[in-house]
Amino acid sequence: MQLLHSPSSPYLSLLSSKLQPKAVRLSPENCLPVQPRRLERSIWVLDKRSILSSVSTKAASVEAGTSAISIGTAESDVLKALSQIIDPDFGTDIVSCGFVKDLHINEALGEVSFRLELTTPACPIKDMFEQKANEVVAMLPWVKSVNVTMSAQPARPIFAGQLPVGLQKISNIVAVSSCKGGVGKSTVAVNLAYTLAGMGARVGIFDADVYGPSLPTMVSPENRLLVMNPEKKTIIPTEYLGVKMVSFGFAGQGRAIMRGPMVSGVIDQLLTTTEWGELDYLVIDMPPGTGDIQLTLCQVVPLTAAVIVTTPQKLAFIDVAKGVRMFSKLKVPCIAVVENMCHFDADGKRYYPFGRGSGSQVVQQFGIPHLFDLPIRPTLSASGDSGMPEVVADPQGEVANTFQNLGVCVVQQCAKIRQQVSTAVTYDKSFKAIRVKVPDSDEEFYLHPATVRRNDRSAQSVDEWTGEQKLQYTDVPEDIEPEEIRPMGNYAVSITWPDGFSQIAPYDQLQMIERLVDVPQPTPAQT
């Protein structure tokens, strides 16, 4: 397996936190270069329950004449020092985020060791996290040596229980879509996948275009045929330079000639029965259009986010707008726009042969936060035709640098989305209320569990034909509490109640339910 090396790019800077006077904020802008050959795997974890669960210390005697440092004080000193480091995506210190694991302190020798566990191996500022953690702990007067390690963790999709077996170990699924053919969508998808792999992530790419698969042309795997596992009846993906891949073009069929419903079934089978294993990112190269095939893909898997590809022409904007609206209705966040074939340089001037403004128009009209421009480059097209992605063929070039920035954007935005979704609806036992904070909304409110249960609109609670309410008010006890709340895509949660009923509660519905105005404060016994 060949390791990919990403080019040095400006990602990291240190800014003072406005919330904590002595805090250090890590920002992806105007920053120091990432070491290109470091592919350590590390994972960001947002689990406040585990902040101190793994903290342990080794008690040791202190030499006579020196002041003893209590275990609690030593731990407090280290954690307080580490809390100066702010994660730029979550806006919270790394201790509160639960990144600090396995803290060990030897007071006699002044030794401190711990592990930083991040949520993605492709974290663009993992080296800076390690550097600053060493610095802030070493500044403690009683510390003589610091040992910081960065760790990796298996993929943990937040929707694992609701997915087919093949998709249960994939952390993020990113769709690359254009809704218009010929704009370079497959080029963007393939180069994005290899950029993420070069950043240290475990990556797969799924070519969802059955009518005209592009992947067999753009990559050159040694094994160009998909293999079936006869025992499990699953598909084993082929692999090229460390990236797993599946395409109908590798099925020995070339291009398909079949009707839409059959194509949807083929895509479903290829995607869900493949043994993807543990992946940090699965990039889906979406086919053009907004029809049945695209809807099937969006419904089969919970897409984490979408990247939109367009060109400067007005016609491209019209088609792309349809795709953005489709993702909006399906509650899939569009996190970036890539405007391909924007310009070329000649005779010291920059020319825009197809005009300007389509990409920025998508950003402005639909509020998509990030825009990336790709130039017209013969090498970009040639590398795709030769079976070697441009970011691999020229890892230090301008195109690779643009994809590196796009990769950082995807990593950071996916981390934000996952954090927002995983904490959107939770149960606060101290208040005995359901807390709701819908993604992309600053509003936070509380709901009475019994009220949420009584507002179920499924067939078990409401007659589908007459609309008559089958679930009566008195059927739900006032003190009912949910047993489990799990995210369902980016639009709803599944709430399991003590009677075994699993209620699907869309965010839109929760926002319409009567809210608790006076949330009771927890009693000492409850805390």
Coordinates of C-alpha atoms in Angstrom, one line a residue:
M1 CA 0.0 0.0 0.0
Q2 CA 1.4 3.4 -0.9
L3 CA 1.0 6.2 1.5
L4 CA -0.1 9.5 0.2
H5 CA 1.5 12.7 1.3
S6 CA -0.4 16.0 1.4
P7 CA 1.3 19.2 0.5
S8 CA 2.2 21.7 3.2
S9 CA -0.6 24.2 3.6
P10 CA -1.2 27.2 5.9
Y11 CA -3.8 25.9 8.4
L12 CA -2.7 26.8 11.9
S13 CA -2.5 29.9 14.1
L14 CA -2.7 30.7 17.7
L15 CA -5.2 33.3 18.9
S16 CA -6.1 34.4 22.4
S17 CA -9.5 33.2 23.5
K18 CA -12.0 35.9 24.3
L19 CA -13.8 33.6 26.7
Q20 CA -10.7 32.8 28.8
P21 CA -8.0 35.4 29.2
K22 CA -5.2 32.8 29.3
A23 CA -6.7 30.4 26.8
V24 CA -5.0 29.6 23.5
R25 CA -7.4 29.3 20.5
L26 CA -6.3 27.0 17.6
S27 CA -7.6 28.4 14.3
P28 CA -7.4 26.9 10.8
E29 CA -6.7 30.3 9.3
N30 CA -3.3 32.0 8.9
C31 CA -1.5 29.2 10.5
L32 CA 1.8 27.3 10.5
P33 CA 2.3 24.6 7.9
V34 CA 1.3 21.0 8.7
Q35 CA 4.1 18.5 8.3
P36 CA 3.3 16.8 5.0
R37 CA 4.6 13.3 5.9
R38 CA 2.9 12.9 9.2
L39 CA 0.0 10.5 8.8
E40 CA -0.6 9.7 12.5
R41 CA -4.2 8.7 13.1
S42 CA -6.0 10.6 15.8
I43 CA -9.7 11.0 16.7
W44 CA -11.6 13.9 18.1
V45 CA -14.1 12.7 20.7
L46 CA -16.9 14.8 22.2
D47 CA -17.9 12.7 25.3
K48 CA -18.1 14.8 28.4
R49 CA -18.9 11.8 30.5
S50 CA -15.4 10.5 29.9
I51 CA -13.5 13.7 30.7
L52 CA -12.2 12.4 34.0
S53 CA -13.2 8.7 33.8
S54 CA -9.7 7.7 32.6
V55 CA -7.8 10.0 34.9
S56 CA -5.4 8.1 37.2
T57 CA -2.4 9.0 39.2
K58 CA 0.5 7.2 40.7
A59 CA 1.0 8.1 44.3
A60 CA 4.7 8.6 45.3
S61 CA 6.5 9.8 48.3
V62 CA 8.0 13.3 48.2
E63 CA 11.6 14.0 49.3
A64 CA 12.0 15.5 52.7
G65 CA 12.0 19.3 52.8
T66 CA 9.9 19.7 49.6
S67 CA 6.2 20.6 49.6
A68 CA 3.9 17.7 48.8
I69 CA 1.5 18.2 45.9
S70 CA -1.8 16.4 46.6
I71 CA -3.2 14.1 43.9
G72 CA -6.2 16.3 43.5
T73 CA -4.1 19.4 43.1
A74 CA -1.7 17.8 40.6
E75 CA -4.6 16.6 38.4
S76 CA -6.3 19.9 38.7
D77 CA -3.1 21.7 37.7
V78 CA -2.7 19.6 34.6
L79 CA -6.3 19.8 33.5
K80 CA -6.5 23.5 34.1
A81 CA -3.4 24.0 32.0
L82 CA -4.8 21.8 29.2
S83 CA -8.1 23.7 29.3
Q84 CA -6.3 26.7 27.9
I85 CA -6.3 25.0 24.5
I86 CA -9.5 25.7 22.6
D87 CA -10.8 23.6 19.8
P88 CA -11.7 25.9 16.9
D89 CA -14.7 23.9 15.7
F90 CA -16.5 23.3 18.9
G91 CA -15.4 26.5 20.6
T92 CA -14.6 24.6 23.8
D93 CA -11.4 23.6 25.6
I94 CA -10.0 20.1 24.9
V95 CA -10.7 19.0 28.5
S96 CA -14.4 19.8 28.2
C97 CA -14.4 18.1 24.8
G98 CA -13.2 14.9 26.3
F99 CA -9.9 14.8 24.3
V100 CA -7.7 14.1 27.4
K101 CA -7.4 10.4 28.2
D102 CA -5.2 8.2 30.4
L103 CA -3.7 10.9 32.5
H104 CA -0.9 9.6 34.7
I105 CA 1.1 11.7 37.2
N106 CA 4.3 10.7 39.0
E107 CA 4.7 13.4 41.6
A108 CA 8.0 12.3 42.9
L109 CA 9.7 12.5 39.5
G110 CA 7.6 15.4 38.1
E111 CA 6.4 13.2 35.2
V112 CA 3.1 13.7 33.4
S113 CA 1.8 11.5 30.6
F114 CA -1.6 11.5 28.8
R115 CA -3.2 10.8 25.5
L116 CA -5.1 13.2 23.2
E117 CA -7.9 11.4 21.4
L118 CA -9.4 13.4 18.5
T119 CA -12.5 12.7 16.4
T120 CA -10.9 12.4 13.0
P121 CA -7.5 11.1 11.8
A122 CA -7.6 13.9 9.2
C123 CA -7.6 16.7 11.9
P124 CA -5.6 19.5 10.2
I125 CA -4.3 20.9 13.5
K126 CA -3.4 17.6 15.3
D127 CA 0.3 18.5 15.4
M128 CA -0.5 21.9 17.0
F129 CA -2.7 20.2 19.6
E130 CA 0.2 18.0 20.5
Q131 CA 2.7 20.9 20.6
K132 CA 0.6 23.2 22.7
A133 CA -0.3 20.4 25.1
N134 CA 3.4 19.8 25.7
E135 CA 4.0 23.5 26.2
V136 CA 1.2 24.3 28.6
V137 CA 1.8 21.3 30.9
A138 CA 5.6 21.8 30.9
M139 CA 5.1 25.3 32.2
L140 CA 3.8 24.0 35.5
P141 CA 6.6 24.6 38.1
W142 CA 6.6 21.0 39.4
V143 CA 6.6 19.3 36.0
K144 CA 9.9 18.1 34.7
S145 CA 8.9 15.9 31.8
V146 CA 5.7 15.6 29.6
N147 CA 4.8 12.7 27.4
V148 CA 1.9 13.3 25.0
T149 CA 0.6 10.6 22.6
M150 CA -2.0 11.0 19.9
S151 CA -4.4 8.1 19.4
A152 CA -6.8 6.6 16.9
Q153 CA -10.2 5.0 17.4
P154 CA -12.5 2.9 15.3
A155 CA -15.1 4.7 13.2
R156 CA -18.2 5.5 15.2
P157 CA -21.1 6.6 13.0
I158 CA -23.9 8.2 15.1
F159 CA -26.6 6.3 13.1
A160 CA -24.9 2.9 13.2
G161 CA -27.9 0.9 14.5
Q162 CA -30.1 2.1 11.7
L163 CA -27.7 1.3 8.8
P164 CA -27.0 -1.8 6.8
V165 CA -24.1 -3.9 8.1
G166 CA -21.7 -2.7 5.4
L167 CA -22.2 1.0 6.4
Q168 CA -22.1 0.7 10.2
K169 CA -18.4 1.5 10.6
I170 CA -18.4 4.6 8.4
S171 CA -18.1 7.9 10.4
N172 CA -18.9 10.4 7.6
I173 CA -20.6 10.1 4.2
V174 CA -20.0 13.0 1.9
A175 CA -21.9 13.5 -1.4
V176 CA -20.2 15.3 -4.2
S177 CA -23.0 16.5 -6.5
S178 CA -23.5 18.9 -9.5
C179 CA -26.9 17.9 -10.9
K180 CA -25.4 18.7 -14.3
G181 CA -23.0 16.6 -16.4
G182 CA -19.7 17.7 -17.6
V183 CA -18.7 20.1 -14.9
G184 CA -15.9 18.0 -13.4
K185 CA -17.8 16.4 -10.5
S186 CA -16.0 13.1 -10.7
T187 CA -12.7 14.9 -10.8
V188 CA -13.5 16.7 -7.6
A189 CA -14.8 13.6 -5.9
V190 CA -11.7 11.5 -6.7
N191 CA -9.2 14.2 -5.8
L192 CA -11.1 15.0 -2.6
A193 CA -11.0 11.4 -1.6
Y194 CA -7.3 11.2 -2.1
T195 CA -6.7 14.5 -0.3
L196 CA -8.5 13.2 2.8
A197 CA -6.4 10.0 2.5
G198 CA -3.3 12.1 2.4
M199 CA -4.4 13.8 5.5
G200 CA -4.4 10.5 7.3
A201 CA -8.0 9.4 7.1
R202 CA -9.4 6.0 6.1
V203 CA -11.3 6.8 2.9
G204 CA -13.6 5.0 0.4
I205 CA -15.2 6.3 -2.8
F206 CA -18.4 5.1 -4.3
D207 CA -19.2 5.8 -8.0
A208 CA -23.0 6.1 -8.1
D209 CA -23.2 6.7 -11.8
V210 CA -24.3 3.4 -13.3
Y211 CA -25.1 4.9 -16.8
G212 CA -21.6 6.4 -17.2
P213 CA -19.2 5.4 -14.4
S214 CA -16.0 7.5 -14.3
L215 CA -14.0 5.8 -11.6
P216 CA -12.4 3.1 -13.8
T217 CA -10.9 5.8 -16.0
M218 CA -9.7 8.1 -13.2
V219 CA -7.9 5.4 -11.1
S220 CA -5.8 2.4 -12.0
P221 CA -6.2 -0.3 -9.3
E222 CA -4.4 -3.6 -9.9
N223 CA -7.6 -5.5 -9.5
R224 CA -10.2 -4.0 -11.8
L225 CA -13.0 -6.4 -10.9
L226 CA -15.2 -6.5 -7.8
V227 CA -15.0 -9.8 -5.9
M228 CA -17.9 -11.4 -4.1
N229 CA -17.6 -13.0 -0.6
P230 CA -19.5 -16.3 -1.2
E231 CA -20.1 -17.0 2.5
K232 CA -21.3 -13.5 3.5
K233 CA -22.7 -12.7 0.0
T234 CA -21.0 -9.3 0.2
I235 CA -18.9 -7.3 -2.2
I236 CA -15.2 -6.8 -1.5
P237 CA -14.1 -3.3 -2.8
T238 CA -11.1 -2.9 -4.9
E239 CA -8.3 -0.6 -3.7
Y240 CA -5.9 1.9 -5.2
L241 CA -3.2 3.8 -3.2
G242 CA -5.0 3.0 0.1
V243 CA -8.5 4.2 -0.9
K244 CA -11.3 1.6 -1.2
M245 CA -13.5 2.0 -4.2
V246 CA -16.7 0.5 -5.7
S247 CA -18.1 1.3 -9.2
F248 CA -20.5 -0.4 -11.5
G249 CA -17.6 -0.1 -14.0
F250 CA -15.7 -2.6 -11.9
A251 CA -18.5 -5.1 -12.0
G252 CA -17.6 -6.3 -15.5
Q253 CA -20.6 -4.7 -17.0
G254 CA -19.3 -1.4 -18.4
R255 CA -22.1 1.0 -18.7
A256 CA -25.7 0.0 -17.8
I257 CA -28.7 0.1 -20.1
M258 CA -31.6 -0.2 -17.8
R259 CA -34.6 1.6 -16.4
G260 CA -34.5 3.9 -13.3
P261 CA -36.0 1.5 -10.7
M262 CA -33.5 -1.2 -11.7
V263 CA -30.6 1.3 -11.4
S264 CA -31.8 2.3 -7.9
G265 CA -31.7 -1.3 -6.9
V266 CA -28.2 -1.8 -8.3
I267 CA -26.9 1.2 -6.5
D268 CA -28.6 0.1 -3.3
Q269 CA -27.0 -3.3 -3.6
L270 CA -23.5 -2.0 -4.5
L271 CA -23.5 0.5 -1.7
T272 CA -25.0 -1.4 1.2
T273 CA -23.6 -4.9 0.7
T274 CA -20.0 -3.8 0.2
E275 CA -17.5 -4.6 3.0
W276 CA -16.3 -1.1 3.5
G277 CA -14.9 -1.8 7.0
E278 CA -13.8 1.1 9.2
L279 CA -13.8 4.4 7.2
D280 CA -13.6 7.9 8.4
Y281 CA -15.0 9.3 5.1
L282 CA -17.0 7.7 2.3
V283 CA -17.1 10.0 -0.7
I284 CA -20.1 9.4 -3.0
D285 CA -19.8 10.6 -6.6
M286 CA -23.4 11.4 -7.2
P287 CA -24.9 11.0 -10.8
P288 CA -26.3 14.1 -12.5
G289 CA -29.9 15.0 -11.9
T290 CA -32.4 15.2 -9.0
G291 CA -34.5 12.1 -9.8
D292 CA -35.2 8.7 -8.4
I293 CA -31.6 7.6 -8.2
Q294 CA -30.5 10.6 -6.3
L295 CA -33.4 10.4 -3.9
T296 CA -32.7 6.7 -3.3
L297 CA -29.1 7.5 -2.4
C298 CA -30.2 10.2 0.1
Q299 CA -32.7 7.9 1.7
V300 CA -30.6 4.7 1.9
V301 CA -27.7 6.4 3.7
P302 CA -27.7 9.3 6.2
L303 CA -25.5 11.8 4.3
T304 CA -23.3 13.8 6.6
A305 CA -22.9 16.7 4.1
A306 CA -22.7 17.6 0.4
V307 CA -20.2 19.4 -1.7
I308 CA -21.6 21.2 -4.8
V309 CA -19.6 21.4 -8.0
T310 CA -20.4 24.0 -10.7
T311 CA -18.9 26.0 -13.5
P312 CA -19.1 29.7 -14.2
Q313 CA -21.9 29.5 -16.8
K314 CA -25.4 30.6 -15.9
L315 CA -26.8 27.3 -17.1
A316 CA -24.7 25.4 -14.6
F317 CA -26.1 27.6 -11.8
I318 CA -29.7 26.9 -12.8
D319 CA -29.1 23.1 -12.6
V320 CA -27.0 23.3 -9.4
A321 CA -29.7 25.3 -7.7
K322 CA -32.0 22.4 -8.2
G323 CA -29.6 20.1 -6.4
V324 CA -29.1 22.5 -3.5
R325 CA -32.8 22.7 -3.0
M326 CA -33.1 18.9 -3.1
F327 CA -30.4 18.5 -0.4
S328 CA -32.2 21.2 1.6
K329 CA -35.5 19.3 1.5
L330 CA -33.7 16.2 2.6
K331 CA -32.0 18.0 5.4
V332 CA -28.5 17.4 4.1
P333 CA -26.2 20.4 4.8
C334 CA -24.3 21.8 1.7
I335 CA -20.9 22.8 3.2
A336 CA -18.9 23.9 0.2
V337 CA -19.1 25.0 -3.5
V338 CA -16.3 24.1 -5.9
E339 CA -16.3 26.2 -9.1
N340 CA -14.4 24.3 -11.7
M341 CA -12.8 25.6 -14.9
C342 CA -12.8 29.2 -13.6
H343 CA -9.8 30.7 -15.2
F344 CA -6.4 30.3 -16.8
D345 CA -3.3 32.4 -16.8
A346 CA -1.4 33.5 -20.0
D347 CA 1.0 36.3 -20.8
G348 CA 0.9 37.5 -17.2
K349 CA -2.8 37.9 -17.2
R350 CA -5.8 35.9 -15.8
Y351 CA -8.6 35.1 -18.2
Y352 CA -12.2 33.9 -17.4
P353 CA -13.4 32.3 -20.7
F354 CA -16.8 31.2 -19.2
G355 CA -17.6 34.3 -17.3
R356 CA -17.6 34.8 -13.5
G357 CA -20.0 34.5 -10.6
S358 CA -21.8 31.2 -10.8
G359 CA -20.1 29.8 -7.7
S360 CA -20.4 33.0 -5.7
Q361 CA -24.1 33.2 -6.7
V362 CA -24.7 29.7 -5.2
V363 CA -22.9 30.7 -2.0
Q364 CA -24.8 34.0 -1.6
Q365 CA -28.2 32.7 -2.6
F366 CA -28.2 29.5 -0.5
G367 CA -25.9 30.6 2.3
I368 CA -23.2 27.9 1.7
P369 CA -20.2 29.0 3.7
H370 CA -17.2 28.1 1.5
L371 CA -16.2 28.6 -2.1
F372 CA -13.2 27.0 -3.9
D373 CA -12.0 27.9 -7.4
L374 CA -10.3 25.4 -9.7
P375 CA -8.4 26.7 -12.8
I376 CA -8.5 25.3 -16.3
R377 CA -5.4 23.0 -16.3
P378 CA -4.5 20.5 -19.0
T379 CA -2.7 18.4 -16.3
L380 CA -5.9 18.2 -14.3
S381 CA -7.8 16.6 -17.1
A382 CA -4.8 14.5 -18.3
S383 CA -4.3 13.1 -14.8
G384 CA -7.9 12.0 -14.6
D385 CA -7.6 10.3 -18.0
S386 CA -4.3 8.6 -17.1
G387 CA -5.7 6.9 -14.0
M388 CA -3.6 9.0 -11.5
P389 CA -5.4 11.7 -9.5
E390 CA -3.9 15.2 -9.8
V391 CA -3.3 15.5 -6.0
V392 CA -1.2 12.3 -6.2
A393 CA 0.6 13.2 -9.4
D394 CA 1.5 16.7 -8.3
P395 CA 1.1 17.0 -4.5
Q396 CA 2.8 20.4 -4.3
G397 CA 0.9 22.1 -7.1
E398 CA -1.8 24.8 -7.1
V399 CA -4.6 22.3 -7.7
A400 CA -3.4 20.1 -4.9
N401 CA -3.3 23.1 -2.6
T402 CA -6.9 24.0 -3.4
F403 CA -8.0 20.4 -2.7
Q404 CA -6.1 20.5 0.5
N405 CA -8.1 23.5 1.6
L406 CA -11.3 21.8 0.5
G407 CA -10.3 18.7 2.5
V408 CA -9.7 20.8 5.7
C409 CA -13.1 22.4 5.1
V410 CA -14.8 19.0 4.8
V411 CA -13.1 17.7 7.9
Q412 CA -14.0 20.7 10.1
Q413 CA -17.6 21.0 8.8
C414 CA -18.3 17.3 9.2
A415 CA -17.0 17.5 12.8
K416 CA -19.3 20.4 13.5
I417 CA -22.3 18.7 12.0
R418 CA -21.8 15.4 13.9
Q419 CA -21.4 17.3 17.1
Q420 CA -24.6 19.3 16.5
V421 CA -26.6 16.2 15.5
S422 CA -25.4 14.1 18.3
T423 CA -26.4 16.7 20.9
A424 CA -29.5 18.2 19.1
V425 CA -32.0 16.3 21.3
T426 CA -31.0 15.0 24.7
Y427 CA -32.8 14.1 28.0
D428 CA -31.8 16.1 31.1
K429 CA -32.4 13.8 34.0
S430 CA -31.9 16.6 36.6
F431 CA -34.6 18.7 35.0
K432 CA -36.7 15.6 33.8
A433 CA -37.1 17.4 30.5
I434 CA -36.1 16.9 26.9
R435 CA -33.6 19.5 25.8
V436 CA -33.8 20.5 22.1
K437 CA -31.2 22.6 20.2
V438 CA -31.8 22.1 16.4
P439 CA -28.6 22.2 14.2
D440 CA -28.0 25.7 12.7
S441 CA -30.2 27.3 15.3
D442 CA -29.2 29.3 18.3
E443 CA -32.5 28.6 20.1
E444 CA -32.5 26.1 22.9
F445 CA -35.7 24.9 24.7
Y446 CA -37.1 22.2 26.9
L447 CA -40.1 19.8 26.4
H448 CA -42.1 17.7 28.8
P449 CA -41.5 14.0 27.9
A450 CA -45.2 13.2 28.3
T451 CA -46.1 16.0 25.9
V452 CA -43.6 14.7 23.3
R453 CA -45.0 11.2 23.6
R454 CA -48.6 12.4 23.2
N455 CA -47.7 14.3 20.1
D456 CA -46.6 11.1 18.2
R457 CA -48.2 11.2 14.7
S458 CA -47.4 7.6 13.7
A459 CA -50.1 5.0 12.7
Q460 CA -50.0 3.6 16.2
S461 CA -51.1 6.9 17.7
V462 CA -53.3 8.3 14.9
D463 CA -55.7 6.4 12.5
E464 CA -54.2 6.9 9.0
W465 CA -57.6 6.9 7.3
T466 CA -59.8 8.9 9.6
G467 CA -57.2 11.0 11.5
E468 CA -58.8 9.9 14.7
Q469 CA -56.5 10.1 17.8
K470 CA -55.9 6.5 18.9
L471 CA -53.4 7.4 21.7
Q472 CA -55.4 9.0 24.5
Y473 CA -54.1 11.7 26.9
T474 CA -54.4 9.4 29.9
D475 CA -52.6 6.6 28.2
V476 CA -49.3 8.4 28.8
P477 CA -48.3 8.8 32.5
E478 CA -47.1 12.3 33.5
D479 CA -43.8 11.0 34.9
I480 CA -42.8 9.0 31.7
E481 CA -39.1 9.3 30.8
P482 CA -37.4 8.3 27.6
E483 CA -35.1 5.3 27.7
E484 CA -33.0 6.3 24.7
I485 CA -32.7 9.1 22.2
R486 CA -30.8 8.4 19.0
P487 CA -30.3 10.7 15.9
M488 CA -31.9 9.8 12.6
G489 CA -30.1 11.5 9.8
N490 CA -30.0 15.3 10.1
Y491 CA -33.7 15.8 10.5
A492 CA -35.1 13.7 13.4
V493 CA -34.5 11.6 16.4
S494 CA -35.8 8.1 17.5
I495 CA -37.0 8.1 21.0
T496 CA -37.5 4.7 22.8
W497 CA -40.0 4.7 25.6
P498 CA -40.4 2.3 28.6
D499 CA -43.3 0.5 26.8
G500 CA -41.0 -0.5 24.0
F501 CA -42.5 2.0 21.5
S502 CA -40.0 3.8 19.2
Q503 CA -41.1 7.3 18.3
I504 CA -39.8 9.1 15.3
A505 CA -39.7 12.8 16.2
P506 CA -38.6 15.2 13.4
Y507 CA -37.0 18.5 14.4
D508 CA -39.8 20.4 12.7
Q509 CA -42.4 18.7 14.8
L510 CA -40.5 19.2 18.1
Q511 CA -40.3 22.9 17.4
M512 CA -44.1 23.1 17.2
I513 CA -44.8 21.3 20.5
E514 CA -45.7 23.3 23.6
R515 CA -42.5 24.2 25.5
L516 CA -41.7 24.2 29.2
V517 CA -41.5 27.8 30.3
D518 CA -40.2 27.4 33.9
V519 CA -37.7 24.7 33.9
P520 CA -37.2 23.5 37.5
Q521 CA -33.7 23.7 38.9
P522 CA -32.2 20.3 40.0
T523 CA -32.4 19.5 43.7
P524 CA -29.3 18.6 45.7
A525 CA -30.3 15.0 45.7
Q526 CA -30.6 15.0 41.9
T527 CA -27.2 16.5 41.3

